[in-house]
Short mmCIF file of C-alpha atoms in Angstrom, two decimals:
data_model
loop_
_atom_site.label_atom_id
_atom_site.label_comp_id
_atom_site.label_asym_id
_atom_site.label_seq_id
_atom_site.Cartn_x
_atom_site.Cartn_y
_atom_site.Cartn_z
CA MET A 1 0.16 -12.51 -13.39
CA THR A 2 3.64 -11.58 -14.39
CA GLY A 3 6.75 -10.51 -12.51
CA GLU A 4 8.54 -12.18 -9.65
CA ILE A 5 6.78 -15.25 -8.39
CA GLY A 6 4.54 -14.40 -5.47
CA THR A 7 5.17 -10.63 -5.47
CA GLU A 8 1.67 -9.74 -6.48
CA ASN A 9 0.22 -12.26 -4.00
CA ARG A 10 2.10 -10.62 -1.06
CA TRP A 11 0.64 -7.17 -1.82
CA LEU A 12 -2.82 -8.52 -2.48
CA ARG A 13 -2.80 -10.42 0.83
CA LEU A 14 -1.60 -7.28 2.66
CA LEU A 15 -4.28 -5.10 1.10
CA LYS A 16 -7.01 -7.58 1.75
CA ALA A 17 -6.02 -7.71 5.44
CA TRP A 18 -5.85 -3.90 5.73
CA PRO A 19 -7.70 -3.08 9.04
CA GLU A 20 -10.88 -1.10 8.54
CA LYS A 21 -9.94 1.35 11.24
CA MET A 22 -6.46 1.98 9.83
CA PRO A 23 -6.15 5.09 7.65
CA GLN A 24 -5.26 4.48 4.04
CA GLN A 25 -2.45 6.92 4.18
CA GLY A 26 1.21 6.49 3.02
CA LEU A 27 3.56 6.19 0.12
CA VAL A 28 4.01 3.46 -2.44
CA VAL A 29 7.60 3.18 -3.65
CA THR A 30 7.88 1.67 -7.11
CA THR A 31 10.71 -0.46 -8.52
CA LEU A 32 11.75 2.67 -10.50
CA ASN A 33 12.19 4.43 -7.06
CA GLU A 34 9.20 6.78 -7.61
CA GLN A 35 7.40 7.66 -4.35
CA ILE A 36 3.69 8.05 -4.75
CA PRO A 37 1.79 9.50 -1.77
CA PHE A 38 -1.72 8.20 -1.18
CA THR A 39 -4.79 8.98 0.91
CA GLY A 40 -6.85 6.05 -0.26
CA PHE A 41 -6.75 3.06 -2.53
CA VAL A 42 -8.72 0.27 -4.19
CA PHE A 43 -7.33 -2.85 -5.83
CA ASP A 44 -8.08 -5.91 -7.84
CA ASP A 45 -6.04 -9.11 -8.27
CA GLU A 46 -3.31 -7.36 -10.29
CA ILE A 47 -3.39 -3.56 -9.86
CA MET A 48 -3.72 -1.00 -7.09
CA LEU A 49 -5.40 2.33 -7.79
CA LEU A 50 -4.06 5.09 -5.54
CA GLN A 51 -5.78 8.38 -4.70
CA ARG A 52 -3.16 11.13 -4.39
CA PRO A 53 -3.61 13.83 -1.72
CA ALA A 54 -2.92 16.50 -4.41
CA PRO A 55 -2.48 16.33 -8.12
CA ASP A 56 1.05 15.55 -9.46
CA ALA A 57 2.94 18.03 -11.68
CA MET A 58 0.92 16.85 -14.74
CA GLY A 59 -2.45 17.11 -12.89
CA GLY A 60 -2.84 13.34 -12.18
CA ARG A 61 -5.06 12.67 -9.14
CA GLN A 62 -5.13 8.91 -9.35
CA VAL A 63 -2.53 6.39 -10.41
CA PHE A 64 -2.73 2.67 -11.33
CA VAL A 65 0.26 0.67 -10.10
CA PRO A 66 0.65 -3.01 -11.03
CA PHE A 67 1.64 -5.14 -8.06
CA GLU A 68 4.83 -6.26 -9.69
CA SER A 69 6.00 -2.53 -9.77
CA ILE A 70 5.62 -2.05 -6.02
CA ALA A 71 8.93 -2.17 -4.12
CA CYS A 72 7.54 -1.17 -0.77
CA LEU A 73 4.70 0.50 0.99
CA LYS A 74 5.30 3.18 3.62
CA ILE A 75 2.62 4.02 6.14
CA THR A 76 2.58 7.66 7.17
CA ALA A 77 -0.41 7.52 9.52
CA VAL A 78 0.22 7.10 13.23
CA VAL A 79 -0.92 3.55 13.85
CA PRO A 80 -0.98 1.61 17.18
CA THR A 81 1.38 -1.33 16.92
CA LYS A 82 -1.37 -3.88 17.84
CA MET A 83 -3.16 -2.96 14.58
CA PHE A 84 -0.38 -4.64 12.65
CA ASN A 85 -1.42 -7.92 14.24
CA GLU A 86 -4.53 -7.75 12.10
CA PHE A 87 -2.16 -8.04 9.06
CA GLY A 88 -0.94 -11.32 10.57
CA PHE A 89 2.32 -9.98 12.08
CA SER A 90 3.37 -11.16 15.48
CA GLY A 91 5.43 -9.47 18.09
CA SER A 92 5.49 -5.80 19.07
CA LEU A 93 7.43 -2.71 18.17
CA PRO A 94 8.98 -0.47 20.81
CA LYS A 95 7.03 2.61 21.83
CA ILE A 96 8.38 5.77 20.40
#
């Protein structure tokens, strides 16, 4: 793997821990500041394949994103705070 040491491993660990009952719905923000909406994903040890909710301007419905290009992942689904404990996080968020 290339890129920043441990970057890929962080995303891979997060994706492997994704709770089965949690929707695969959100945005991936790349290191080039591109925001890619997704409604599903699959991954291997180095790359994430995102399913877009609608084609992009060029007609692309899926996009491959290498882990080293991911700056952050935004979750757009409404998710109970306790579900994040399945990712390994501790504590709780305030109710909105």
